[in-house]
One Martini backbone bead per residue (centre of mass of N, CA, C, O) as a GRO file, in nm:
protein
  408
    1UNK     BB    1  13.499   6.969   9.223
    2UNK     BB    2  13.338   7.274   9.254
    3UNK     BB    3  13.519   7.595   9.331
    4UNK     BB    4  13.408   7.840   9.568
    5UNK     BB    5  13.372   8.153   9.759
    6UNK     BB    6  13.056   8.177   9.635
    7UNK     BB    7  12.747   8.037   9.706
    8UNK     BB    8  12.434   8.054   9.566
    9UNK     BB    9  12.095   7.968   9.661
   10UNK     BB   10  11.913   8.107   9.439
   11UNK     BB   11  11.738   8.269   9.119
   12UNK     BB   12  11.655   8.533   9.253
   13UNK     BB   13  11.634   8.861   9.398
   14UNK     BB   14  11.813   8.796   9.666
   15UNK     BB   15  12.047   8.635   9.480
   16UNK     BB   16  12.123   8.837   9.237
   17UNK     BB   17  12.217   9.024   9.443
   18UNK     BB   18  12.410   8.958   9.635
   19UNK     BB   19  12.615   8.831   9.380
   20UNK     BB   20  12.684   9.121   9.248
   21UNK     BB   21  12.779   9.249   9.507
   22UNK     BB   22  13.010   9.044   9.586
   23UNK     BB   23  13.177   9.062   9.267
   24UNK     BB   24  13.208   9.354   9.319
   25UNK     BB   25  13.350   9.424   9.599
   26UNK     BB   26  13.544   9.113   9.522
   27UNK     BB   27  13.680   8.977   9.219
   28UNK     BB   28  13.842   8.773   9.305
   29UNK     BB   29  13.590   8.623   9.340
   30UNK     BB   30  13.424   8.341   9.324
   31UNK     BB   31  13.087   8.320   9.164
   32UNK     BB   32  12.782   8.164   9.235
   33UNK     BB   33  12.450   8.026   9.076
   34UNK     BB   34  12.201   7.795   9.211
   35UNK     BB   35  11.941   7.680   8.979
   36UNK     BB   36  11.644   7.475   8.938
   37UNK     BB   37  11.551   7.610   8.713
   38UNK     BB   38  11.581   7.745   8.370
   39UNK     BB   39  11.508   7.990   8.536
   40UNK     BB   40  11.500   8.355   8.660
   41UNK     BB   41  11.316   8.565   8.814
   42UNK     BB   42  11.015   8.497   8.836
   43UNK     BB   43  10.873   8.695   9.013
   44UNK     BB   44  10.959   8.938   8.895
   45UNK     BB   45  10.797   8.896   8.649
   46UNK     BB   46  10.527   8.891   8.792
   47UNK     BB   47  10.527   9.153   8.955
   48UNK     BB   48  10.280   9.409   8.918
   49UNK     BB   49  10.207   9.267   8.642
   50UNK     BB   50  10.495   9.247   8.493
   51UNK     BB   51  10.633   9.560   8.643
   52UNK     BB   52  10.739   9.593   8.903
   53UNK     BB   53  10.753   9.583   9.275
   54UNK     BB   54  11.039   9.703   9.397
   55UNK     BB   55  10.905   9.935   9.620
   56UNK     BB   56  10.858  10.221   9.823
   57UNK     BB   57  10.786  10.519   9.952
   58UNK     BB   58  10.965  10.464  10.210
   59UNK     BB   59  11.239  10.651  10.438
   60UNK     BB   60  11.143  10.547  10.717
   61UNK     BB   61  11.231  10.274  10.913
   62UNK     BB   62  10.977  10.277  11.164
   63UNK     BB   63  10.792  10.252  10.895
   64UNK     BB   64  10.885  10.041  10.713
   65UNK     BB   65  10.864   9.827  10.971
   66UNK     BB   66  10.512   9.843  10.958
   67UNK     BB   67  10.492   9.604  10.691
   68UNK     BB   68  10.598   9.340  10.919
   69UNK     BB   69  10.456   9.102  11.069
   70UNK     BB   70  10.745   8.959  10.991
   71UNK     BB   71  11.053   9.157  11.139
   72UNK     BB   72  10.999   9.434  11.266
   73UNK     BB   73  11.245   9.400  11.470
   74UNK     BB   74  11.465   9.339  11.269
   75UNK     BB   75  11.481   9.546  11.036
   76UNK     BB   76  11.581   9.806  11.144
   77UNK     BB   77  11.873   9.819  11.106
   78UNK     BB   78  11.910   9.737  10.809
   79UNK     BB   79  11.741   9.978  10.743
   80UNK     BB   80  11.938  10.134  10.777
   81UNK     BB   81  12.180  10.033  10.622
   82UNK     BB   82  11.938   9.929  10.384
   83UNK     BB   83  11.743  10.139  10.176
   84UNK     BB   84  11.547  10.252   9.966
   85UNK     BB   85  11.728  10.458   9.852
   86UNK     BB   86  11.930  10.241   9.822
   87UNK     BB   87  11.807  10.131   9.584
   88UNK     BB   88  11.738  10.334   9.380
   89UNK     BB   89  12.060  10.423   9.350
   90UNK     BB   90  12.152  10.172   9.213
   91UNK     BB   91  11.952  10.143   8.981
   92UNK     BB   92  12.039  10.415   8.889
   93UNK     BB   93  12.358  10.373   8.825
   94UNK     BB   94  12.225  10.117   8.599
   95UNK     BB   95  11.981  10.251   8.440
   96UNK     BB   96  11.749  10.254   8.675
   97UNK     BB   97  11.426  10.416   8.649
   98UNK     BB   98  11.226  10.503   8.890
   99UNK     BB   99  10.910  10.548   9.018
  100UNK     BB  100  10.597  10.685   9.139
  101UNK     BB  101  10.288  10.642   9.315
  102UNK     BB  102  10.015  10.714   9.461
  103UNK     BB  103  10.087  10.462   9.688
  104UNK     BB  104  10.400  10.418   9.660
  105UNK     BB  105  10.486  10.260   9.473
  106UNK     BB  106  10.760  10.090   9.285
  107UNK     BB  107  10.882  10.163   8.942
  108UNK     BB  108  10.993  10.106   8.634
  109UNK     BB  109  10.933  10.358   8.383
  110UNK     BB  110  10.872  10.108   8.177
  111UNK     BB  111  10.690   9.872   8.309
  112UNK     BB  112  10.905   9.663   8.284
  113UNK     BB  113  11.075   9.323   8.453
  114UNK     BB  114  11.275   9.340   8.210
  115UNK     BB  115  11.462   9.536   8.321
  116UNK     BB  116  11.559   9.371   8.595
  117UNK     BB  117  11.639   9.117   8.431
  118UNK     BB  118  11.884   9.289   8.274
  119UNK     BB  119  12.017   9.413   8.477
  120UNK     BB  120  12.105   9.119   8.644
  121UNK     BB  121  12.232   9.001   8.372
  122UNK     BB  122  12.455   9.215   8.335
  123UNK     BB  123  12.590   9.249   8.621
  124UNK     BB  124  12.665   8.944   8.619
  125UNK     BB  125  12.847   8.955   8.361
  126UNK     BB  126  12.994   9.222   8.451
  127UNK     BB  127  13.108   9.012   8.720
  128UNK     BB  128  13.171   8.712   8.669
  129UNK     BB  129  12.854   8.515   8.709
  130UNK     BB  130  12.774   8.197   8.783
  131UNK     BB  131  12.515   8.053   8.624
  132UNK     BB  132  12.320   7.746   8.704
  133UNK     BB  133  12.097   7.601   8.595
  134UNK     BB  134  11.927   7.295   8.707
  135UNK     BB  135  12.042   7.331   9.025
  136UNK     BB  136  11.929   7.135   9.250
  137UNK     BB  137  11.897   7.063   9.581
  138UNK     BB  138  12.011   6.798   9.817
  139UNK     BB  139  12.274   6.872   9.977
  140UNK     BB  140  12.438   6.975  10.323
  141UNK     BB  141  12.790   6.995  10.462
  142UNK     BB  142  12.963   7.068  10.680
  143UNK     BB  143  13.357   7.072  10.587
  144UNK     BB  144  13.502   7.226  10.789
  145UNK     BB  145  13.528   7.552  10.603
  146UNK     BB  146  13.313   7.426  10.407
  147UNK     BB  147  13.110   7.372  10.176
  148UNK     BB  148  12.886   7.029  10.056
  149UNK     BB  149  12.716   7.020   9.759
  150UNK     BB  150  12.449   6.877   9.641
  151UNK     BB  151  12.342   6.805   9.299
  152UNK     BB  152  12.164   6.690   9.032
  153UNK     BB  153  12.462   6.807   8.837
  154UNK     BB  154  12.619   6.774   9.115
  155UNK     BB  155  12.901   6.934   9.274
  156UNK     BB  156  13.003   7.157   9.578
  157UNK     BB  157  13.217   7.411   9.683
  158UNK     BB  158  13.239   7.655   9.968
  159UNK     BB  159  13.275   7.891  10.191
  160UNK     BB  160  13.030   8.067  10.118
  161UNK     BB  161  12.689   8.039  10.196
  162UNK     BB  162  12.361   8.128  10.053
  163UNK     BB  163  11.992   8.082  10.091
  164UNK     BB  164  11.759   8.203   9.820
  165UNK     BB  165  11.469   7.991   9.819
  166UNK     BB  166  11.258   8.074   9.955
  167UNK     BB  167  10.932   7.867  10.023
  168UNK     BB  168  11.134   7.585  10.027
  169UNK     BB  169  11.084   7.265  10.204
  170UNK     BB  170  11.344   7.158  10.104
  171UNK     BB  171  11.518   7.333  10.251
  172UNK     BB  172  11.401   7.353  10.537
  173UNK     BB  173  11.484   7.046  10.565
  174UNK     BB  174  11.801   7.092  10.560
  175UNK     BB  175  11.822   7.296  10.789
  176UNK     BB  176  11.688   7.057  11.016
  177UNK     BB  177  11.988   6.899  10.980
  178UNK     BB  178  12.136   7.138  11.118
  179UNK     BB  179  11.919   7.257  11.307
  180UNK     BB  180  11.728   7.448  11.234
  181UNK     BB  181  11.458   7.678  11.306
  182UNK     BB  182  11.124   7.598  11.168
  183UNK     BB  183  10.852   7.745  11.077
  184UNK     BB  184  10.597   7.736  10.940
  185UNK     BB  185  10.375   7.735  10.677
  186UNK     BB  186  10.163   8.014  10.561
  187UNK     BB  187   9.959   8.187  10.425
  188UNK     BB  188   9.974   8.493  10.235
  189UNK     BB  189   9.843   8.702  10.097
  190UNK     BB  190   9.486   8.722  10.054
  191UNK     BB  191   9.152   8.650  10.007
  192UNK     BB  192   8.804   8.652  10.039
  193UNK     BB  193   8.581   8.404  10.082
  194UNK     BB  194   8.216   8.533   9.989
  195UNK     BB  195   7.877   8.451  10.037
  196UNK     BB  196   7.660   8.735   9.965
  197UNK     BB  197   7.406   8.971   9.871
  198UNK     BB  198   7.550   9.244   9.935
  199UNK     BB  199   7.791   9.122   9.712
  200UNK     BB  200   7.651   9.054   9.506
  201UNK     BB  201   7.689   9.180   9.180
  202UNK     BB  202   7.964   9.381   9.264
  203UNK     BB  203   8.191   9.372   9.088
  204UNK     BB  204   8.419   9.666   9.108
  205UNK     BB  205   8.370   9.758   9.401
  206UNK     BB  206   8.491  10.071   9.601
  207UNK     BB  207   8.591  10.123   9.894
  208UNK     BB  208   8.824  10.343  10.017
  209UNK     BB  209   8.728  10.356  10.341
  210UNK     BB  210   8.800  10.071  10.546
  211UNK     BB  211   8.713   9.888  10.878
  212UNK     BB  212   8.829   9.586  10.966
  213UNK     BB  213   8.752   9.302  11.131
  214UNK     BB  214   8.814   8.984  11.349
  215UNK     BB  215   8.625   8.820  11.512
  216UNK     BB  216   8.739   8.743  11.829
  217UNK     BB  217   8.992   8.964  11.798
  218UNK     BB  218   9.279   9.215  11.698
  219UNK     BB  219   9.183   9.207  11.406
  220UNK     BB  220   9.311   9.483  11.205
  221UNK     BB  221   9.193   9.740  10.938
  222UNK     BB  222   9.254   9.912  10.667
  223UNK     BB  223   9.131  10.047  10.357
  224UNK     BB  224   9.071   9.937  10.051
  225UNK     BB  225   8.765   9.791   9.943
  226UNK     BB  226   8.716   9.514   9.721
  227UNK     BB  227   8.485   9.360   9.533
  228UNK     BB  228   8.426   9.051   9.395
  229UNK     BB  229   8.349   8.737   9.291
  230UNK     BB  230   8.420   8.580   9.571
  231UNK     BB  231   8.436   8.855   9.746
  232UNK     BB  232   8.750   9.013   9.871
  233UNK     BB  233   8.978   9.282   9.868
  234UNK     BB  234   9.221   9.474   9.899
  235UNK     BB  235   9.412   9.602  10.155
  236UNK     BB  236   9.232   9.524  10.344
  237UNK     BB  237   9.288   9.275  10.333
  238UNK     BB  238   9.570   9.192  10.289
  239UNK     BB  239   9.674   9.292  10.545
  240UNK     BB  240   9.515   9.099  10.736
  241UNK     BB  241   9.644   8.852  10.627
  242UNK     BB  242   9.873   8.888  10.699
  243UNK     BB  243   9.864   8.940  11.011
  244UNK     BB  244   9.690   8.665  11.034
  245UNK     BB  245   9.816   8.399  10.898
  246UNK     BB  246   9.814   8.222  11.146
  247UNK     BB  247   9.520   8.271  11.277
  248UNK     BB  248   9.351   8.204  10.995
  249UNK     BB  249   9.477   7.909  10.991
  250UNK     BB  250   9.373   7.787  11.257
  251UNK     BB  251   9.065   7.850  11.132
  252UNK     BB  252   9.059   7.747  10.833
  253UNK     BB  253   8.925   7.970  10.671
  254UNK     BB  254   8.666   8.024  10.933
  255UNK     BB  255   8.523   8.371  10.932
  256UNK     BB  256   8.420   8.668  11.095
  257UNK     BB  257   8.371   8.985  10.915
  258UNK     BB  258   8.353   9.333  11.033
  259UNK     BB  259   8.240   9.604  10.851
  260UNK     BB  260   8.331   9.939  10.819
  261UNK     BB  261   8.219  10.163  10.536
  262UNK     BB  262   8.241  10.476  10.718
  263UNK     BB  263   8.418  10.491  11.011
  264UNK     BB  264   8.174  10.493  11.226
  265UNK     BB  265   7.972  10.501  11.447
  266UNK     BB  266   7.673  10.429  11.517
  267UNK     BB  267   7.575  10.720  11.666
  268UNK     BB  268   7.654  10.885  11.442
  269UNK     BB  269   7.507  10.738  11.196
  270UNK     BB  270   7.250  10.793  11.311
  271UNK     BB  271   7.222  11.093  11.316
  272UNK     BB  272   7.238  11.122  11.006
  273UNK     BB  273   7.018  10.990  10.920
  274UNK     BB  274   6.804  11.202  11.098
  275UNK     BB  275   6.878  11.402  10.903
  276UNK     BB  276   6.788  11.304  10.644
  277UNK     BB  277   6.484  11.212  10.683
  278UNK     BB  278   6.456  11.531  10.679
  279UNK     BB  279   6.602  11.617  10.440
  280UNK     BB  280   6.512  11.364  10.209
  281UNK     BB  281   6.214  11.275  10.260
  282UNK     BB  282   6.109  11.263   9.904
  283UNK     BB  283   6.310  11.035   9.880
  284UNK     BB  284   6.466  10.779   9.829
  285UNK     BB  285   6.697  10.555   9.975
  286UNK     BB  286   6.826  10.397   9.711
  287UNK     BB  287   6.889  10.689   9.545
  288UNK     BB  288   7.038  10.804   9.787
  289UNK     BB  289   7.339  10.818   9.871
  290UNK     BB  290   7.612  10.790  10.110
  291UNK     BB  291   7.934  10.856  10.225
  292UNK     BB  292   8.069  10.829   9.964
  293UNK     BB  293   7.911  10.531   9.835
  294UNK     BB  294   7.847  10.338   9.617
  295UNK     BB  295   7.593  10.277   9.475
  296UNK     BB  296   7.542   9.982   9.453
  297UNK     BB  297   7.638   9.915   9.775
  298UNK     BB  298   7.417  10.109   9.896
  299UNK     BB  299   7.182   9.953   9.797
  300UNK     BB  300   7.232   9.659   9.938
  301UNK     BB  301   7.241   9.779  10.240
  302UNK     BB  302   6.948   9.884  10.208
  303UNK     BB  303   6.810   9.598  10.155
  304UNK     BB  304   6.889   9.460  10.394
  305UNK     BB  305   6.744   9.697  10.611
  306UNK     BB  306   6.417   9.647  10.561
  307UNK     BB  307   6.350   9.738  10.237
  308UNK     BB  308   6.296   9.892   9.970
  309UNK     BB  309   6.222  10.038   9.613
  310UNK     BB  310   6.056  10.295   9.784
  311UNK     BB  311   6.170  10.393  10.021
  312UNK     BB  312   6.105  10.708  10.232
  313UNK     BB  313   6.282  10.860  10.433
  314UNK     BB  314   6.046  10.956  10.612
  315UNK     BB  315   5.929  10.614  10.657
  316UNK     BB  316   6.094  10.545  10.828
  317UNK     BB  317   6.186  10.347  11.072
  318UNK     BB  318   6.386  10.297  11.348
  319UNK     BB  319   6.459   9.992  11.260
  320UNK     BB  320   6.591  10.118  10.976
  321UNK     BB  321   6.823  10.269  11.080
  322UNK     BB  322   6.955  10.114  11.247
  323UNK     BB  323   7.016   9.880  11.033
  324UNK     BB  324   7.193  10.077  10.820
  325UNK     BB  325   7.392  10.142  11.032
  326UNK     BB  326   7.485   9.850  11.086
  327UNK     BB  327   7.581   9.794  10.785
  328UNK     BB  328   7.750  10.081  10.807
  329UNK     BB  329   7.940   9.970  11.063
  330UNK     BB  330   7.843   9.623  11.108
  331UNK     BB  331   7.932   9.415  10.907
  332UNK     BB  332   7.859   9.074  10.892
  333UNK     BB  333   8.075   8.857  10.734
  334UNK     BB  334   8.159   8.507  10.581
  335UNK     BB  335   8.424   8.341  10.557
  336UNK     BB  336   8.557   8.024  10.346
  337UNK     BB  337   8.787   8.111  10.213
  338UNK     BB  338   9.039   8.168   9.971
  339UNK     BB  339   9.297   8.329   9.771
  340UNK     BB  340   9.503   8.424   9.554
  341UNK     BB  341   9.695   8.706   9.486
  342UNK     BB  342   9.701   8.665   9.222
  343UNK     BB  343  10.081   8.565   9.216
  344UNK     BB  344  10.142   8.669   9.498
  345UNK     BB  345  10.291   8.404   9.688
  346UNK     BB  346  10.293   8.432  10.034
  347UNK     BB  347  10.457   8.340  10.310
  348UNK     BB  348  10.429   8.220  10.631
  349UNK     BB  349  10.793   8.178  10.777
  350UNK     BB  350  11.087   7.972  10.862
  351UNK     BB  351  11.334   8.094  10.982
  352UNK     BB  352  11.469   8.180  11.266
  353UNK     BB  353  11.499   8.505  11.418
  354UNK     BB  354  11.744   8.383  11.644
  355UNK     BB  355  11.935   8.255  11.411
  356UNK     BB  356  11.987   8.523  11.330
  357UNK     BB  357  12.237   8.777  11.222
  358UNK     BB  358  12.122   9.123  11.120
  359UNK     BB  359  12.438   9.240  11.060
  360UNK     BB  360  12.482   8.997  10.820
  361UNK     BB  361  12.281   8.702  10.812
  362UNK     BB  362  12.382   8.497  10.969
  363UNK     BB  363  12.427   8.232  11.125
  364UNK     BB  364  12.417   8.142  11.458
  365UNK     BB  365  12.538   7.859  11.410
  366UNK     BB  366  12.684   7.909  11.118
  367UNK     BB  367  12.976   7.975  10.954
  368UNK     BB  368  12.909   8.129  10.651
  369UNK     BB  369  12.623   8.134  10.649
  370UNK     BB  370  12.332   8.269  10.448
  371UNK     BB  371  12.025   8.488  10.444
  372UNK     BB  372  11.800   8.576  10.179
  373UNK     BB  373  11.445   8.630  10.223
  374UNK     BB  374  11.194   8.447  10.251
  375UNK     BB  375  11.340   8.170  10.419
  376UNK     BB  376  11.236   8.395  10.650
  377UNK     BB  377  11.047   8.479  10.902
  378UNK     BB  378  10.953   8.685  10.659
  379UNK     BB  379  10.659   8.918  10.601
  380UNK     BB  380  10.472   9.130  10.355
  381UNK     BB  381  10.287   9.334  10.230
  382UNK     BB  382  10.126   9.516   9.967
  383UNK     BB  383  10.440   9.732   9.762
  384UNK     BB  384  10.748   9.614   9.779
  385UNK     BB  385  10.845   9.521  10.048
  386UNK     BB  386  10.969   9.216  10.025
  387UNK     BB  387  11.179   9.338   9.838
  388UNK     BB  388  11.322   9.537  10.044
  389UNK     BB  389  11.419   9.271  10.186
  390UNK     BB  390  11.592   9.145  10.014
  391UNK     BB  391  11.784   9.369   9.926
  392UNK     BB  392  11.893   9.449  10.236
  393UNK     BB  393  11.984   9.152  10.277
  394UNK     BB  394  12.187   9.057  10.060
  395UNK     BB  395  12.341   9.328  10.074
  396UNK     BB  396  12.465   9.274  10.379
  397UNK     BB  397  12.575   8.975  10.335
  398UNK     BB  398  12.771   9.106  10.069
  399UNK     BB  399  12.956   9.212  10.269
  400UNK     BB  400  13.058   8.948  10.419
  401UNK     BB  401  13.121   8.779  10.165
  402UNK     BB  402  13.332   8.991  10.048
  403UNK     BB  403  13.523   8.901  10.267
  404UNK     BB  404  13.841   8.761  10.287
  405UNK     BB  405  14.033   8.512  10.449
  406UNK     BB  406  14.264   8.607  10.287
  407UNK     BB  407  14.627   8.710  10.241
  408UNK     BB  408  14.741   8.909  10.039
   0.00000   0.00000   0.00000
C-alpha cells in the first residue's frame, strides 16, 4: 500500500492549489493528487472562454461574499484570511501576471487558461507533488490514524485527505457513509429558455441595465440583460440562476418573469411617454427609439403595444401608452427550461456548511479530513467568484495539512 502524509483527492482548481501550497509550506511531507480523469485542470481549461477567469477585483470581503448564494456567512472569516488580493500576489510571485476587465473579471495577461495550467504543473514538480492520473476513488475509511483509499489503480493510506472533487454525487455518496450530510445538487449559473415574438430573431441584442424578478417570490436581480436563440442570459439572469437555483429546480424550470427594461416605475414611464406624444408628434413611435433600449427591442415592444408600424406619437390612445409603459416595465416572459451557461456548468449543492470548520475547512466529524471548492454546499455567480473560492478554500486548508504530527 502505497503512503502519503497528504492525499488530495480531485486534480482540478482547489486540488491542485492546495497540494502545491501544502508541499511549499512543508518540503519533508510526501504529497499526492489522485485524479480520475487522464488529465486535470479541465474546468480551468474551459473556463472564461479558454482564457480562465482567475478572480474577480472585488477587495473587501464584506462585498466579495454577497456574491455567493450558498456560502455567503460561512466565508467571511477565510476572506479575510486568503483573499482576491493574495490570489493576484501568489500568481505574481510564480511568474502569472493578471489583468483587470472592465467587469472586474480577472484574467491572466496572457489571455490563455494554459498559462494557470503550465504554471501549477510547474509548481507541483518543483515541490515534488505526486500526481497520479486515472485514479478514481472506489472507498474511503478512517483506520486508527490514517485514511484507507481504495482507487480504481490501487491502495492508498495517508494521514491527511483532503477531497476537493467538485460536484460529484459519487464522492458525496462515500461522504454520506462517512456520516456527512449532502445537501442535493441542483444546477446553478444557467440561461433561460423562452419563446415569445418579443424576443423572437433578435438574439445578439443587450438592454444593458435591467431589473428581473421572478412572479410569486422575493427572487430578483439587476445588470445586463442579453437576448439569445433560446431565450435570455447574461448577468441579470445568471444571477437569478444562481440565487434561484433551489427555488427554480423545485419550479421545474416553469416559470414567470416580469422583466423592467428601463428600470423606472410604471407612472414614470407614463409621465414621459406623454411627455415624448407631445415632443414627438409627427414621428412614428416605431423608429424612434427611447430610454436609450436598442432599436431592435424598443421596436418588439412598440408592436407589443397594439400599434402599427405607422402608429404616431400624436395618435397615441391613452390604452397604448399603457401598453407600452406595460412591456418596457413590466413584461411579462414564460421561462419553459433551462440551457448550461457556455461550459461553465455549476451546481448549487454539497457538504453540508454546519459540518465544516471554516478556519481550517476541515470536517467537524473527521479529525484529518478537508474540503475545498465546489464539493461544499457553496456557490457564486458568474465573474471568477466560484474559483476565487477554491483558491481561499484550498490555501486555508493547506496551512492546516502541512503542519505535521511528528515531533522532529
Amino acid at each position: 500500500m502505497n503512503h502519503y502524509d497528504v492525499i488530495i483527492v480531485g486534480g482540478g482548481a482547489a486540488g491542485f492549489f492546495a497540494a502545491i501550497n501544502v508541499a511549499e509550506q512543508n518540503p519533508k511531507l510526501k504529497v499526492a493528487i489522485l485524479e480520475r480523469g487522464k488529465s486535470g485542470l479541465q474546468k480551468v481549461k474551459i473556463s472564461g472562454g479558454g482564457r480562465c477567469n482567475v478572480t474577480h477585483a472585488e477587495f473587501i470581503p464584506s462585498e466579495l461574499v454577497r456574491n455567493y448564494p450558498r456560502g455567503e456567512k460561512e466565508l467571511l472569516g477565510p476572506f479575510h484570511q486568503f483573499m482576491t488580493g493574495d490570489t493576484i500576489q501568489w500568481f505574481e510571485d510564480r511568474g502569472v501576471a493578471l489583468k483587470i476587465e472592465d467587469d472586474g473579471r480577472m484574467f491572466p495577461v496572457t489571455n490563455s487558461s494554459q498559462t494557470i495550467i503550465d504554471c501549477f504543473l510547474k509548481e507541483a514538480q518543483k515541490h515534488k507533488v505526486d500526481i497520479l492520473y486515472n485514479h478514481a476513488l472506489k472507498s474511503v475509511i478512517h483506520s486508527g490514524k490514517d485514511w484507507l483509499l481504495e482507487t480504481s489503480q490501487g491502495e492508498f493510506s495517508a494521514t491527511k485527505l483532503m477531497l476537493a472533487t467538485g460536484s460529484n454525487p459519487k464522492i458525496w455518496k462515500l461522504l454520506e457513509q462517512l456520516g456527512h450530510t449532502i445537501s442535493q445538487a441542483v444546477p446553478s449559473l444557467f440561461t433561460f429558455d423562452i419563446k415569445d415574438e418579443r424576443i423572437k430573431d433578435i438574439p445578439g441584442v443587450v438592454a444593458l441595465d435591467v431589473e428581473v424578478k421572478v412572479v410569486g417570490s422575493n427572487l430578483w436581480s439587476e445588470g445586463p440583460l442579453l437576448i439569445t436563440h433560446v431565450g435570455m442570459s447574461a448577468p441579470a439572469i445568471l444571477k437569478l440562476s444562481a440565487f434561484g437555483a433551489i427555488e427554480l429546480a423545485k419550479r421545474d424550470y416553469d416559470f414567470e418573469i416580469e422583466v423592467n427594461f428601463i428600470k423606472q416605475s410604471l407612472d414614470d414611464c407614463m409621465e414621459q411617454l406623454k411627455t415624448l406624444k407631445h415632443d414627438l408628434a409627427k414621428k412614428t413611435v416605431l423608429k424612434s427609439s427611447q430610454f436609450e433600449l436598442p432599436k431592435r427591442l424598443w421596436q418588439k415592444l412598440v408592436l407589443a403595444s397594439q400599434m402599427t408600424t405607422e402608429t404616431r406619437w400624436a395618435d397615441l390612445t391613452k390604452f397604448q401608452v399603457e401598453q407600452l409603459a406595460s412591456q418596457l416595465t413590466k413584461a411579462v416572459f414564460h421561462v419553459t427550461g433551462k440551457s448550461t451557461f457556455k461550459e461553465e456548468f455549476v451546481t448549487a449543492g454539497g457538504v453540508s456548511l454546519k459540518e465544516v470548520n471554516f478556519k481550517t475547512f476541515e470536517s467537524r466529524l473527521h479529525e484529518n479530513l478537508y474540503f475545498a471548492g465546489e464539493i461544499l454546499n457553496i456557490d457564486a455567480i458568474t465573474g471568477g467568484f466560484n474559483f476565487q473560492n477554491a483558491w481561499s478554500g484550498a490555501y486555508i486548508s493547506s496551512l492546516a495539512m502541512s503542519i505535521s504530527d511528528e515531533v522532529d
